[in-house]
XYZ file of C-alpha atoms in Angstrom:
784
model
C -18.345 -1.211 27.189
C -14.990 -2.433 25.853
C -14.160 -1.622 22.279
C -14.977 -4.626 20.100
C -12.465 -5.584 17.420
C -12.305 -8.232 14.715
C -9.515 -9.445 12.500
C -9.446 -7.779 9.071
C -10.747 -10.120 6.424
C -13.140 -11.883 8.796
C -16.836 -11.182 9.291
C -17.948 -7.977 10.979
C -18.241 -8.754 14.719
C -20.747 -6.066 15.684
C -24.454 -5.678 15.108
C -26.064 -3.617 12.352
C -29.642 -2.550 13.066
C -32.055 -0.120 11.438
C -30.646 2.736 13.516
C -27.517 3.395 15.546
C -29.294 2.834 18.873
C -30.178 -0.659 17.680
C -26.597 -1.386 16.513
C -23.293 -2.327 18.101
C -19.998 -1.077 16.559
C -16.869 -3.144 15.974
C -13.560 -2.162 14.484
C -10.951 -3.903 12.332
C -8.203 -4.904 14.768
C -5.018 -2.853 14.273
C -1.855 -4.813 13.533
C -0.040 -5.013 16.857
C 3.127 -6.804 17.879
C 2.806 -9.134 20.840
C 3.235 -7.402 24.197
C 6.890 -7.132 25.197
C 8.245 -8.070 21.768
C 11.902 -7.012 21.546
C 13.304 -4.486 19.149
C 15.811 -5.874 16.641
C 18.929 -3.949 15.624
C 21.386 -5.209 12.997
C 24.650 -3.236 12.896
C 26.563 -4.075 9.714
C 30.151 -2.881 9.428
C 31.894 -2.846 6.058
C 35.275 -4.464 5.265
C 36.116 -5.097 8.931
C 38.446 -8.021 9.485
C 38.464 -10.680 12.196
C 41.412 -9.002 13.911
C 40.282 -5.368 13.826
C 37.828 -4.908 16.723
C 39.155 -4.469 20.231
C 37.185 -7.438 21.549
C 38.825 -9.577 18.854
C 42.328 -8.661 20.009
C 42.971 -5.459 18.083
C 44.815 -2.475 19.630
C 42.279 -0.225 17.896
C 39.773 1.134 20.378
C 36.150 0.038 19.970
C 34.808 0.435 23.534
C 31.123 0.480 22.626
C 31.239 -2.669 20.532
C 33.519 -4.272 23.138
C 30.895 -3.499 25.769
C 28.286 -5.363 23.768
C 30.590 -8.374 23.729
C 31.317 -8.042 27.455
C 27.607 -8.142 28.252
C 26.578 -10.438 25.445
C 28.025 -13.143 23.223
C 31.074 -13.016 20.955
C 31.268 -15.555 18.118
C 34.510 -16.821 16.613
C 32.960 -19.030 13.928
C 30.621 -16.715 11.986
C 30.908 -16.726 8.212
C 29.905 -14.503 5.303
C 30.148 -14.777 1.524
C 33.443 -12.790 1.191
C 31.706 -9.883 -0.554
C 29.395 -6.997 0.239
C 26.088 -7.266 -1.651
C 25.941 -11.076 -1.493
C 26.452 -11.117 2.286
C 23.894 -8.362 2.853
C 21.339 -10.323 0.866
C 21.978 -13.287 3.189
C 21.674 -11.137 6.312
C 18.264 -9.827 5.269
C 16.666 -12.908 3.674
C 18.097 -15.970 5.414
C 18.801 -17.458 1.990
C 22.138 -18.127 0.273
C 23.487 -15.431 -1.997
C 23.037 -17.408 -5.209
C 19.459 -18.191 -4.173
C 19.148 -14.409 -3.947
C 20.557 -13.999 -7.500
C 23.459 -12.137 -5.896
C 26.553 -14.064 -6.994
C 28.516 -10.814 -6.947
C 27.936 -7.138 -6.340
C 25.039 -5.672 -8.293
C 27.354 -4.192 -10.957
C 28.776 -7.659 -11.683
C 25.437 -9.325 -12.399
C 25.130 -12.153 -14.910
C 22.260 -13.557 -16.940
C 21.768 -16.663 -14.818
C 19.306 -17.348 -11.986
C 22.068 -17.201 -9.382
C 23.505 -13.917 -10.564
C 21.060 -11.457 -12.130
C 21.006 -9.250 -8.968
C 17.206 -9.184 -8.813
C 16.554 -10.673 -5.365
C 13.376 -12.734 -5.874
C 10.266 -11.487 -4.095
C 9.701 -15.042 -2.873
C 12.837 -14.509 -0.786
C 11.299 -12.103 1.687
C 13.400 -9.657 3.694
C 13.320 -9.655 7.494
C 11.902 -6.138 7.213
C 8.928 -7.520 5.264
C 8.459 -10.359 7.737
C 8.501 -8.121 10.815
C 6.295 -5.525 9.160
C 3.599 -8.225 9.151
C 4.157 -8.641 12.892
C 3.448 -5.023 13.811
C 7.025 -3.722 13.772
C 8.281 -0.388 12.520
C 11.101 -0.995 10.038
C 14.019 1.323 9.283
C 16.947 1.084 6.870
C 19.963 3.285 7.566
C 23.205 3.699 5.605
C 24.645 1.505 2.873
C 22.216 -0.505 0.721
C 23.852 -1.934 -2.455
C 21.060 -4.455 -3.038
C 19.261 -2.835 -5.983
C 20.374 -3.730 -9.533
C 22.743 -1.009 -10.736
C 20.477 -0.054 -13.633
C 17.525 0.517 -11.260
C 18.911 3.158 -8.873
C 18.144 6.228 -10.989
C 15.057 8.397 -10.634
C 13.442 6.327 -13.403
C 13.271 3.382 -11.016
C 11.612 0.956 -10.765
C 11.481 1.436 -7.000
C 10.248 -2.006 -5.996
C 13.761 -3.135 -5.098
C 14.731 0.028 -3.271
C 14.648 -0.239 0.553
C 11.120 1.149 0.754
C 10.029 -1.506 -1.742
C 11.427 -4.330 0.383
C 9.679 -3.705 3.666
C 11.498 -0.694 5.097
C 9.039 2.035 6.015
C 11.802 4.630 6.143
C 15.286 4.803 4.639
C 18.192 7.213 4.885
C 21.545 6.367 3.349
C 23.195 5.623 0.016
C 22.227 3.069 -2.604
C 25.663 2.141 -3.970
C 28.647 0.304 -2.568
C 30.659 3.271 -1.306
C 30.374 7.001 -0.878
C 32.443 10.030 0.098
C 32.156 10.265 3.884
C 32.115 14.082 3.853
C 30.114 14.531 0.636
C 27.844 11.455 0.478
C 25.260 10.730 -2.191
C 22.244 10.503 0.085
C 18.785 9.099 -0.526
C 15.937 9.845 1.871
C 13.198 7.226 1.397
C 13.075 7.304 -2.420
C 14.594 10.669 -3.388
C 18.027 12.235 -3.307
C 18.916 14.848 -0.700
C 21.960 16.922 0.101
C 23.829 16.519 3.409
C 22.528 18.848 6.127
C 25.962 20.387 6.738
C 29.278 20.908 4.981
C 32.615 19.388 5.988
C 33.651 22.851 7.154
C 30.681 22.792 9.519
C 31.819 19.426 10.884
C 29.798 17.058 8.708
C 30.599 13.338 8.528
C 28.154 10.782 7.189
C 28.493 8.370 10.139
C 27.303 11.033 12.564
C 24.474 11.929 10.194
C 23.356 8.295 9.925
C 23.209 7.968 13.703
C 21.247 11.223 13.963
C 18.675 9.878 11.534
C 18.568 6.479 13.269
C 17.841 8.170 16.585
C 15.245 10.405 14.948
C 13.407 7.536 13.266
C 13.162 5.596 16.515
C 12.128 8.656 18.532
C 9.457 9.646 16.013
C 7.596 6.384 16.547
C 8.391 5.604 20.183
C 7.025 8.930 21.432
C 3.682 8.047 19.815
C 3.613 4.272 20.353
C 6.221 3.373 22.997
C 5.216 -0.291 23.014
C 5.580 -0.748 19.261
C 8.870 -2.557 18.512
C 11.206 -1.668 15.655
C 13.608 -3.458 13.348
C 16.555 -1.308 12.291
C 19.114 -2.318 9.673
C 21.988 0.070 10.450
C 24.881 -0.070 7.977
C 27.819 2.289 8.208
C 29.859 3.364 5.196
C 32.808 2.494 7.440
C 35.144 0.696 7.264
C 34.959 0.767 3.480
C 37.121 3.207 1.556
C 37.459 6.095 1.474
C 38.998 5.993 4.942
C 37.735 9.368 6.073
C 38.118 10.747 9.575
C 39.309 14.028 10.982
C 42.935 14.450 11.949
C 42.360 14.462 15.709
C 40.982 10.916 15.543
C 43.859 9.580 13.445
C 46.433 11.372 15.609
C 45.342 9.296 18.609
C 47.247 6.422 17.005
C 50.416 8.298 16.116
C 53.380 5.933 16.113
C 51.353 2.867 17.091
C 51.843 1.077 13.784
C 55.435 2.067 13.091
C 56.623 -1.500 13.722
C 54.611 -2.784 10.755
C 52.042 -5.359 9.771
C 53.927 -8.457 10.922
C 54.236 -6.975 14.406
C 50.531 -6.110 14.383
C 49.673 -9.726 13.571
C 51.877 -11.114 16.323
C 50.434 -8.767 18.949
C 46.833 -9.302 17.890
C 47.274 -13.071 17.733
C 48.735 -13.152 21.240
C 45.842 -11.044 22.503
C 43.317 -13.276 20.728
C 44.696 -16.243 22.635
C 44.440 -14.331 25.911
C 40.818 -13.469 25.193
C 39.983 -16.971 24.018
C 38.955 -15.692 20.604
C 41.199 -18.346 19.038
C 42.087 -21.749 20.491
C 45.208 -21.979 22.666
C 46.838 -24.318 20.146
C 45.993 -22.165 17.119
C 48.814 -21.211 14.740
C 49.239 -17.926 12.914
C 48.880 -18.255 9.143
C 51.876 -17.808 6.875
C 53.331 -14.537 5.616
C 51.312 -13.765 2.505
C 53.435 -13.922 -0.674
C 51.724 -10.798 -2.036
C 52.748 -8.674 0.972
C 56.301 -7.280 1.269
C 58.094 -7.754 4.553
C 58.062 -4.574 6.601
C 61.826 -4.528 7.110
C 62.378 -4.441 3.325
C 60.523 -1.133 2.961
C 62.164 2.268 2.766
C 61.777 4.777 5.589
C 59.393 6.829 3.469
C 57.228 3.798 2.668
C 57.039 2.851 6.329
C 56.054 6.401 7.228
C 53.317 6.461 4.591
C 51.876 3.022 5.348
C 51.926 3.597 9.095
C 49.963 6.829 8.652
C 47.443 5.082 6.415
C 46.812 2.622 9.232
C 46.582 5.426 11.815
C 43.829 6.956 9.689
C 42.015 3.626 9.459
C 42.270 3.145 13.216
C 40.913 6.626 13.888
C 38.112 5.950 11.410
C 37.181 2.764 13.270
C 37.226 4.420 16.695
C 35.160 7.311 15.322
C 32.625 4.802 13.947
C 32.442 2.998 17.283
C 31.930 6.329 19.051
C 28.876 7.179 16.979
C 27.461 3.661 17.258
C 27.771 4.310 20.994
C 25.519 7.338 20.607
C 22.805 5.124 19.118
C 23.174 2.606 21.929
C 23.095 5.388 24.543
C 19.852 6.675 23.072
C 18.282 3.247 23.435
C 19.329 3.286 27.083
C 17.879 6.769 27.554
C 14.440 5.699 26.323
C 14.525 2.409 28.227
C 14.747 0.198 25.125
C 18.328 -1.064 25.325
C 17.720 -4.097 27.536
C 14.988 -5.444 25.283
C 16.717 -4.862 21.955
C 18.189 -7.899 20.229
C 21.400 -6.511 18.729
C 23.511 -8.360 16.189
C 26.787 -6.832 14.964
C 28.521 -8.254 11.898
C 30.979 -7.310 9.143
C 29.976 -8.105 5.565
C 33.343 -9.665 4.660
C 36.988 -9.702 5.659
C 39.276 -6.697 5.447
C 39.620 -5.182 1.983
C 42.637 -5.352 -0.308
C 41.312 -2.735 -2.722
C 44.113 -0.324 -1.864
C 46.512 -2.603 -3.706
C 50.075 -3.331 -2.599
C 50.994 0.335 -2.048
C 47.741 1.908 -0.881
C 46.115 4.866 -2.607
C 45.483 8.495 -1.752
C 42.895 8.416 -4.522
C 41.298 5.037 -5.216
C 40.422 6.281 -8.670
C 44.097 5.997 -9.634
C 43.867 2.241 -9.178
C 40.623 1.942 -11.118
C 42.216 3.778 -14.050
C 45.521 1.875 -14.055
C 47.335 5.055 -13.063
C 50.354 4.263 -10.934
C 50.619 6.028 -7.605
C 53.985 7.496 -6.754
C 55.600 7.558 -3.342
C 56.260 11.281 -3.735
C 52.602 11.961 -4.505
C 51.455 9.864 -1.568
C 53.901 11.472 0.843
C 52.776 14.926 -0.290
C 49.253 13.983 0.814
C 50.372 12.619 4.170
C 49.115 15.466 6.350
C 45.705 15.493 4.702
C 44.980 11.758 4.673
C 41.542 11.132 6.123
C 40.263 14.586 5.179
C 37.812 15.480 2.419
C 40.594 16.234 -0.063
C 41.503 12.596 -0.705
C 39.815 9.256 -1.392
C 42.283 7.050 0.451
C 42.667 3.324 1.185
C 45.485 1.571 3.043
C 48.022 -0.859 1.547
C 47.025 -4.510 1.503
C 49.682 -5.450 4.051
C 47.235 -4.004 6.587
C 44.431 -6.005 4.977
C 46.358 -9.198 5.612
C 47.071 -8.062 9.182
C 43.457 -7.054 9.738
C 42.293 -10.620 9.143
C 44.601 -12.097 11.800
C 45.017 -15.043 12.276
C 43.651 -16.074 8.880
C 45.124 -16.023 5.397
C 43.948 -13.778 2.545
C 41.101 -11.325 2.386
C 37.822 -10.038 0.954
C 36.678 -11.607 -2.351
C 38.386 -14.911 -1.527
C 36.858 -17.843 0.309
C 39.759 -18.665 2.596
C 38.832 -17.779 6.174
C 40.338 -14.296 5.835
C 37.570 -13.427 3.391
C 34.661 -15.231 5.056
C 35.299 -15.395 8.841
C 34.085 -12.216 10.427
C 33.371 -10.504 13.743
C 29.919 -11.240 15.147
C 28.393 -10.093 18.434
C 24.925 -10.781 19.890
C 23.541 -8.692 22.768
C 20.078 -9.003 24.356
C 20.055 -8.680 28.169
C 16.332 -9.337 28.518
C 16.457 -12.466 26.401
C 19.915 -13.954 27.001
C 21.192 -14.749 30.483
C 24.787 -15.414 29.444
C 27.149 -12.441 29.504
C 30.685 -12.055 28.255
C 30.827 -15.548 26.816
C 32.328 -16.986 23.640
C 30.298 -19.022 21.205
C 32.092 -21.404 18.865
C 29.151 -22.978 17.012
C 29.494 -22.808 13.233
C 27.250 -20.013 11.951
C 26.666 -18.183 8.680
C 25.029 -14.887 7.757
C 21.981 -16.789 6.438
C 21.375 -17.996 9.998
C 20.628 -14.525 11.364
C 17.049 -14.291 10.062
C 15.873 -17.683 11.354
C 17.584 -16.979 14.689
C 15.686 -13.702 15.062
C 12.403 -15.375 14.149
C 13.127 -18.170 16.622
C 14.019 -15.723 19.403
C 10.839 -13.719 18.728
C 8.641 -16.823 18.565
C 7.593 -16.034 14.992
C 6.999 -18.487 12.167
C 8.505 -17.601 8.801
C 5.612 -16.304 6.658
C 4.272 -18.463 3.870
C 3.269 -15.396 1.871
C 4.362 -11.742 1.620
C 2.306 -9.291 -0.445
C 0.585 -12.237 -2.075
C 3.868 -13.906 -3.093
C 4.371 -17.470 -1.838
C 7.659 -17.615 0.046
C 10.592 -19.935 -0.546
C 11.981 -21.940 2.377
C 14.443 -20.209 4.697
C 17.857 -21.766 4.057
C 19.519 -20.620 7.274
C 19.329 -22.481 10.593
C 18.622 -20.852 13.948
C 21.434 -20.763 16.499
C 19.195 -19.344 19.253
C 19.365 -22.719 21.042
C 22.982 -21.914 21.985
C 22.353 -18.438 23.413
C 22.479 -19.804 26.947
C 24.166 -23.139 26.213
C 27.830 -22.656 25.317
C 28.395 -26.368 24.734
C 25.330 -26.864 22.543
C 26.102 -28.596 19.278
C 26.045 -26.573 16.098
C 22.985 -27.264 13.977
C 24.772 -26.208 10.780
C 26.826 -29.052 9.351
C 27.500 -27.939 5.775
C 27.985 -24.612 4.017
C 29.263 -23.916 0.505
C 31.145 -20.794 -0.658
C 31.751 -19.386 -4.127
C 32.963 -15.949 -5.085
C 34.238 -15.098 -8.569
C 35.375 -18.685 -9.104
C 37.041 -18.948 -5.675
C 35.343 -21.950 -4.041
C 35.226 -23.741 -0.712
C 32.950 -25.877 1.430
C 32.641 -26.581 5.144
C 31.404 -29.882 6.578
C 31.561 -30.908 10.241
C 34.926 -29.407 11.111
C 36.577 -29.764 7.687
C 37.050 -27.215 4.929
C 37.973 -27.889 1.315
C 39.201 -24.837 -0.626
C 39.830 -24.394 -4.340
C 41.484 -20.956 -4.662
C 41.275 -18.966 -7.890
C 43.456 -17.880 -9.584
C 45.653 -19.445 -6.887
C 46.601 -19.325 -3.195
C 48.035 -15.858 -3.911
C 48.475 -13.678 -6.976
C 52.238 -14.160 -6.779
C 51.967 -17.949 -6.768
C 49.313 -17.942 -9.487
C 51.167 -15.475 -11.688
C 47.771 -13.859 -12.294
C 45.460 -11.320 -10.729
C 41.836 -11.589 -9.684
C 39.219 -11.907 -12.442
C 40.828 -14.474 -14.739
C 38.239 -16.515 -16.708
C 37.860 -20.253 -16.007
C 37.287 -22.265 -19.196
C 35.741 -25.719 -18.861
C 39.053 -27.558 -19.271
C 40.642 -25.387 -16.574
C 37.796 -26.120 -14.153
C 38.339 -29.836 -14.741
C 42.036 -29.356 -13.979
C 41.269 -27.343 -10.846
C 38.895 -30.009 -9.554
C 41.540 -32.674 -10.152
C 44.605 -30.880 -8.762
C 43.905 -27.657 -6.878
C 41.539 -28.404 -3.997
C 43.098 -28.048 -0.552
C 41.783 -29.671 2.622
C 41.949 -28.300 6.159
C 40.739 -29.880 9.389
C 39.630 -26.535 10.841
C 38.317 -28.145 14.015
C 42.013 -28.617 14.848
C 43.658 -26.184 12.419
C 41.841 -22.937 13.121
C 43.685 -20.728 10.596
C 43.963 -23.201 7.691
C 47.702 -23.760 7.853
C 48.022 -27.461 7.119
C 46.745 -28.819 3.824
C 45.975 -32.480 4.524
C 44.450 -33.283 1.146
C 47.082 -35.874 0.267
C 46.507 -37.866 3.455
C 42.705 -37.650 3.226
C 41.972 -38.156 -0.445
C 38.637 -39.887 0.103
C 37.444 -37.110 2.419
C 38.463 -34.476 -0.133
C 36.715 -36.201 -3.035
C 33.561 -36.500 -0.965
C 33.650 -32.785 -0.109
C 34.245 -31.751 -3.727
C 31.222 -33.827 -4.713
C 29.248 -32.207 -1.897
C 30.233 -28.759 -3.188
C 28.634 -29.626 -6.532
C 25.513 -30.918 -4.778
C 25.193 -27.603 -2.918
C 25.947 -25.673 -6.099
C 23.115 -27.424 -7.872
C 20.752 -26.865 -4.973
C 21.383 -23.119 -4.660
C 21.824 -21.889 -8.270
C 25.615 -21.506 -8.042
C 26.341 -22.791 -11.546
C 27.959 -21.869 -13.829
C 31.302 -21.423 -12.056
C 32.381 -17.975 -13.154
C 35.790 -16.398 -12.649
C 35.457 -14.031 -15.591
C 36.398 -10.415 -15.881
C 35.879 -9.255 -19.464
C 32.721 -11.144 -20.287
C 30.807 -10.096 -17.169
C 31.278 -6.454 -17.993
C 30.547 -6.901 -21.684
C 27.321 -8.832 -21.193
C 24.192 -7.007 -22.226
C 21.788 -6.381 -19.378
C 18.164 -5.278 -19.540
C 17.902 -1.505 -19.333
C 15.015 0.741 -18.370
C 15.702 2.986 -21.377
C 16.782 1.806 -24.815
C 20.232 2.810 -26.003
C 20.583 6.209 -27.626
C 23.157 8.745 -28.720
C 21.464 11.884 -27.383
C 20.736 12.562 -23.704
C 18.965 15.665 -22.393
C 18.886 16.709 -18.734
C 17.235 19.466 -16.756
C 18.017 21.528 -13.650
C 16.547 20.832 -10.198
C 16.372 17.091 -10.869
C 18.021 14.166 -9.117
C 21.636 13.495 -10.015
C 22.004 10.792 -12.659
C 24.171 7.809 -11.599
C 26.988 6.774 -13.960
C 25.279 3.633 -15.272
C 22.240 5.650 -16.383
C 24.101 8.591 -17.910
C 25.861 9.290 -21.213
C 29.013 7.211 -21.869
C 31.745 9.761 -22.564
C 35.042 7.993 -21.986
C 37.332 7.595 -25.018
C 34.564 8.814 -27.250
C 33.939 11.851 -29.412
C 31.126 13.798 -27.771
C 29.571 17.192 -27.209
C 27.811 18.894 -24.302
C 25.428 21.761 -25.110
C 23.825 23.908 -22.428
C 20.766 25.990 -23.301
C 21.347 28.781 -20.792
C 20.347 32.353 -20.085
C 22.757 34.968 -18.754
C 21.159 37.899 -16.896
C 22.322 41.503 -17.156
C 25.395 41.845 -15.016
C 26.565 38.319 -15.802
C 26.388 34.955 -14.064
C 28.622 32.216 -12.778
C 28.360 28.596 -11.690
C 28.314 25.088 -13.063
C 26.124 24.448 -16.091
C 26.663 20.706 -15.657
C 29.045 18.563 -13.620
C 29.873 14.954 -12.956
C 32.014 13.296 -10.298
C 33.943 14.775 -7.433
C 37.432 15.575 -6.273
C 38.608 12.075 -7.203
C 37.759 12.648 -10.879
C 35.110 14.067 -13.206
C 34.319 17.062 -15.369
C 32.429 20.355 -15.307
C 31.216 22.853 -17.887
C 30.825 26.179 -16.104
C 30.832 29.970 -16.264
C 33.381 31.964 -14.284
C 34.880 35.415 -14.706
C 32.318 36.013 -17.413
C 33.719 33.239 -19.604
C 32.622 29.779 -20.623
C 35.011 27.209 -19.127
C 35.523 23.460 -19.022
C 37.655 21.285 -16.764
C 38.456 17.579 -16.935
C 39.728 16.207 -13.627
C 42.197 13.483 -14.566
C 42.199 11.378 -11.345
C 43.152 14.492 -9.330
C 46.594 14.382 -10.907
C 45.928 16.970 -13.560
C 43.183 19.466 -14.392
C 42.762 19.892 -18.130
C 41.237 23.340 -18.585
C 39.800 25.367 -21.387
C 38.326 28.902 -21.266
C 36.600 30.995 -23.918
C 38.634 33.803 -25.468
C 35.702 36.194 -25.145
C 33.018 36.821 -22.511
C 29.428 35.608 -22.672
C 26.977 38.445 -23.217
C 23.610 38.732 -21.510
C 20.810 36.743 -23.085
C 19.962 33.184 -24.040
C 22.787 31.159 -25.587
C 23.827 27.726 -26.753
C 26.984 27.057 -24.740
C 28.784 24.068 -26.150
C 31.815 21.901 -25.378
C 33.104 19.420 -27.946
C 35.705 16.727 -27.581
C 37.065 15.025 -30.689
C 39.184 11.909 -30.155
C 42.534 12.249 -31.926
C 44.319 9.114 -30.756
C 43.954 5.771 -29.077
C 43.968 5.264 -25.326
C 46.713 3.340 -23.560
C 44.766 1.562 -20.836
C 47.737 -0.305 -19.436
C 49.400 3.001 -18.622
C 46.270 4.697 -17.322
C 45.811 7.005 -20.296
C 42.483 7.666 -21.946
C 42.102 8.970 -25.493
C 43.802 12.263 -26.269
C 41.678 14.749 -28.148
C 40.874 18.241 -29.313
C 38.708 20.194 -26.879
C 36.681 23.133 -28.191
C 34.234 25.674 -26.774
C 31.439 27.308 -28.774
C 29.017 30.128 -28.012
C 26.020 30.032 -30.381
C 28.011 28.027 -32.904
C 31.075 30.285 -32.845
C 34.396 28.733 -31.857
C 35.711 30.641 -28.832
C 38.336 28.304 -27.384
C 40.460 25.336 -28.325
C 43.104 23.106 -26.729
C 44.632 19.705 -27.196
C 44.228 17.387 -24.210
C 47.160 14.933 -24.215
C 45.340 12.456 -21.984
C 41.891 11.871 -20.492
C 40.498 9.512 -17.875
C 40.461 5.999 -19.358
C 38.074 3.923 -17.239
C 36.359 5.565 -14.282
C 35.487 9.252 -14.371
C 34.711 9.358 -10.666
C 33.778 7.093 -7.781
C 31.210 9.466 -6.304
C 28.726 12.023 -7.522
C 26.306 11.751 -10.395
C 25.549 14.048 -13.298
C 24.067 17.327 -12.025
C 22.670 20.241 -14.030
C 23.106 23.753 -12.659
C 25.552 22.990 -9.830
C 28.570 20.991 -8.695
C 27.414 19.622 -5.331
C 29.525 17.585 -2.936
C 33.296 17.449 -3.303
C 33.925 19.887 -6.195
C 35.345 18.487 -9.415
C 38.095 21.110 -9.460
C 39.787 23.353 -6.880
C 38.977 26.488 -8.894
C 35.643 27.125 -7.177
C 33.701 26.147 -4.078
C 30.841 23.677 -3.871
C 27.952 23.737 -4.682
C 28.772 26.411 -7.281
C 25.146 26.848 -8.315
C 24.590 28.622 -11.602
C 23.263 32.127 -10.988
C 21.646 32.429 -14.396
C 19.084 30.007 -15.847
C 19.878 26.614 -17.340
C 16.979 25.387 -19.443
C 18.547 22.060 -20.421
C 21.824 20.305 -21.167
C 22.152 17.890 -24.084
C 24.914 15.319 -24.599
C 25.639 13.868 -28.012
C 27.677 10.640 -27.915
C 27.362 9.421 -31.485
C 31.132 8.996 -31.826
C 32.810 5.614 -31.775
C 33.671 3.929 -28.484
C 37.085 2.577 -27.562
C 37.000 0.297 -24.539
C 39.250 -1.893 -22.424
C 36.548 -4.103 -20.972
C 38.863 -6.228 -18.828
C 40.318 -3.219 -17.065
C 36.857 -1.708 -16.647
C 35.616 -4.906 -15.053
C 38.489 -4.915 -12.587
C 37.537 -1.385 -11.616
C 33.888 -2.276 -11.111
C 34.613 -5.390 -9.082
C 37.072 -3.509 -6.896
C 34.320 -1.083 -5.828
C 32.472 -3.506 -3.540
C-alpha cells in the first residue's frame, strides 16, 4: 500500500481505530520542490566595472565567465545602485534599496525609514522565498547586510544570513576583508582560516571549497533537492590580493596607460556588440591625470598595480570555474539558473595615486612614491593592503564616465550574465532590455513558476518592486518591461525613463570641477539651486555613454523627469536627500549595550568588531591584563587589535611586558618593560595619556605618554610623537590571548598565542575624546 501523506496544517488523512490493526497511518507531507526544479546560483563580484571582464572587451582573462556568456546571455543594460550594501539588498529582495532601509552601506545608516539599515522583514529575501519551496539555501562570501552594531557575538542574529533564510553560511559579515587573513564566520560564529598564507591560503579558494562542500553534502543525500546559492567573492574589492605568479602573467600589458586601455577595450566592445556601433567613448575625466604627464616611476608603479588587479581577477575567475566544473561533475550544471553581476562600477577608493595600504588614505596620511615603489615587488601579497589608482577605475568602467558611489553610468551600469541551458534556448546572445538589480528576484520566481509569497514566518510581505525580464530570455527583440528607475546615492541623483536619463551630480560632474570632494552636505537652499540649474539630460537610447547633455534643447522633458524623480523618491522612502558627511557619522544610533567607560574581555571568545569595542583613538586610556605567568616564563599576545595595516598589541616577549602601536604600517611605536615579569599572577597594564592635540589634516593622531606597569609599579615609559588618528585597522577585531591573522607588528609570528593564562583584559576609556568626525565619515564611506 502506498504511503499516505497529507499537507501539514490540514486534517489527518488516515484512520484511527481502537487498535493498530483497525487503523490506517498517514504522514505529514515533507516539503518538496517540484520535480525538475532548477538550482539557482547568484555570483556577485565586487567593484567590477563594465569594461573589466573579457566578454565585455577587457584584455584581462576571465575564460570561465566568458564561457557562461558564450553559452548564455550577456546584458549591456543592467543597472545597480552604485554601492555595495544597497545593491546586494536589491539582488536578494527584489525591492529598491531605500525600501530596504539601505540608502548607504550599513555603517552610514541614518534615522529615517529609507536609511536605518534594518532591512524590513516584510521585504523577504529570495533565500526565504525558496526555502518555502523546498530548496536548500546557502550564503557564501561577503554579506554586509547586517547593521554594523549587530555583527558582534551579542547579536541579535535575526539579520545575519542564517536569520534571513540561509540554512548555511560561510564568509565575512563586513564590507571587505584581508584575502589571506580573512575574518570568517561559519553560520553564526567566528572561525579561523583552515590554512596560513605560507601554506597557500587565499579566501577565494576557501569560499569555493565551502560552496562545493555545501552542495555535495545535500546532493549526495537528496540529489533531486534543488539549491539556491548566493556566492559573493571578496574580489574585486580591495585589498587586491593575489600571488605574484598570477600578477606576472600581465607583465608589461598596461605600460601604455589608462587612456590606451580605454581605447582598446572600447574598440573590442564594438567588435563584440557590447556597445552600439555608433557609441562614443566618454570624455577624459578631469580628476585623472593624463598618462603621458606621469614620471617613469609613477608609470611603473601604476602599471604594476593594474597587473596585480588583473591577476586577481583571473585568479577569481579560475576558482569560480572550479565551482562550475563541480556542477558539471554532479550533473547539475545544465539545470542551474546562473546569474553573474557586479554590485557597482569599478572603485575609486585608491585615490588619485593608489595605495599600498588603504589605511593611509583613511587616516589622511599621504602616500609617497618612494614608499610605494619600495613595496612594488610585494604588491598583491599578504604584506600590503593595496588598491590601484583611480585612473584604472575610470578605465575599468569603459565606455562610461565616473565610478562607484556616483549615479552616472560608470557607477550603475554593470556586467550581467545569465546562463541556464535547460531553460534558455538562446546561446551567446546579447540582451539590451533595460534591467535593474531589483529585477533579478522576480525573474527567478517567474522562471521557476513560483508566486511571490504573501507571508514569510508570519510576516505579511510587501509587493515586489522589480519586474521580471524572463520574457526576453529567448526573444532578443522583446520590449523592456521596465520603463522608469530612480537612483540616489549620497546626494548623487539620476532617473531613467524610456531611453532618457536625467542626472544631478553631487558635488559636481567631477571633484575638480566641483572644487569639492565626496560627502559635502546639501542644505535645503543648495538642493533648490541644484534642481534649478544642475540637472543634465542624456538620450541614452542614442547616446550610450552619456556624452551629450541635451537639457537645454529639451527643457520640458527634463522638468518632467525631475518631477518624476521626486514621485519615485516619495514612493520608495528616498527622502530626505542626504549628501552629508559629518552628520551621518555623528548621529546617535541604537546600540545593543549602553555606553560605558570600562570594557572587560576574556580569552577564547569571538573577536570584537571595532564598532562594538572600546574607543581608544585620541583618548587617554588604559589596558590592564589579569594574567598568570608560569614557572619558566611565557610569551604571546595578551590582547591585540587590527592587522598589518594598523592596530596595537600588548604582549609578553623575551620575558618582558611590551606594547606596540602600528601607525598605518609606517612606524611601529614600541615600549618594553625595564625589568622581567616574574612567575605568578600579575596586573599587567599599559597607559596612554594624551599630551597634545591631533592634526587630522596631516594624518596625525594625538601624541601622548605611554607607560607600562606591573602590579602598579612603573616599569617603562616613552613619548609617542604621533598615533593613528582615524582608523586603527581595516581588518581584525579585538582578540584576547593571541594576535590572529596578519600580525599587528613584524616582531613576532601569528597567531602568537599567549603561553601563560589570561584571565581577563580591562580597558578604561574615561578620558576625553578628540574627534574629526568629517574625516572619520570619509573613511567609513570609503570602505564599501
